[in-house]
Protein backbone atom coordinates (compact mmCIF):
# COMPACT_ATOMS: atom_id res chain seq x y z
CA MET A 1 1.41 26.94 18.28
CA ALA A 2 -0.14 28.33 15.18
CA THR A 3 -1.59 25.96 12.63
CA HIS A 4 -0.49 26.22 9.05
CA PRO A 5 -3.02 25.74 6.28
CA HIS A 6 -2.17 23.02 3.79
CA HIS A 7 -2.26 24.19 0.22
CA ARG A 8 -2.97 21.97 -2.76
CA ALA A 9 0.07 20.66 -4.57
CA ARG A 10 0.92 22.72 -7.61
CA ALA A 11 3.44 22.20 -10.36
CA ALA A 12 6.26 24.69 -10.64
CA ALA A 13 5.83 27.49 -13.16
CA GLY A 14 6.63 26.27 -16.65
CA CYS A 15 6.71 22.62 -15.53
CA PRO A 16 4.53 20.15 -17.46
CA ALA A 17 3.89 18.04 -14.33
CA LEU A 18 0.27 17.59 -13.30
CA ALA A 19 -1.00 18.70 -9.92
CA ARG A 20 -3.09 15.52 -9.59
CA PRO A 21 -2.09 11.98 -10.56
CA GLY A 22 -3.65 10.63 -13.71
CA PRO A 23 -5.74 7.46 -14.00
CA GLY A 24 -2.67 5.37 -14.87
CA THR A 25 -0.89 6.44 -11.71
CA LYS A 26 -3.96 5.72 -9.62
CA LEU A 27 -4.21 2.23 -11.13
CA LEU A 28 -0.56 1.54 -10.32
CA ILE A 29 -1.03 2.70 -6.74
CA ALA A 30 -4.16 0.53 -6.41
CA ALA A 31 -2.26 -2.46 -7.82
CA GLN A 32 0.58 -1.87 -5.37
CA TRP A 33 -1.82 -1.80 -2.42
CA GLY A 34 -3.62 -4.88 -3.74
CA LEU A 35 -0.37 -6.83 -3.97
CA THR A 36 0.63 -5.65 -0.50
CA VAL A 37 -2.65 -6.87 1.00
CA LEU A 38 -2.38 -10.17 -0.90
CA GLY A 39 1.15 -10.68 0.40
CA ILE A 40 0.15 -10.06 4.00
CA PHE A 41 -2.84 -12.38 3.59
CA CYS A 42 -0.59 -15.13 2.20
CA LEU A 43 1.98 -14.72 4.97
CA ILE A 44 -0.72 -15.03 7.62
CA GLY A 45 -2.26 -18.00 5.78
CA VAL A 46 1.07 -19.84 5.63
CA ALA A 47 1.68 -19.22 9.33
CA VAL A 48 -1.78 -20.58 10.17
CA VAL A 49 -1.34 -23.67 7.99
CA ILE A 50 2.07 -24.42 9.51
CA ALA A 51 0.78 -23.86 13.05
CA THR A 52 -2.22 -26.16 12.54
CA THR A 53 -0.29 -28.95 10.79
CA PRO A 54 1.82 -30.91 13.29
CA GLU A 55 3.55 -32.85 10.50
CA ALA A 56 5.00 -29.57 9.19
CA TRP A 57 6.57 -28.49 12.52
CA PRO A 58 9.98 -30.10 11.89
CA LEU A 59 10.35 -27.89 8.80
């Protein structure tokens, strides 16, 4: 199979959209990933606390 080169994203002709995300968009993406990691960390932490606390098992 032939490989297809990947071209950089470009806005359509006459479209004011940017080809690259601006700093605000990058901050929002970073915040989203940060909250995702924090959520996973908290879920794992709660599971560990419940598993290591016998008094909490009947919950």
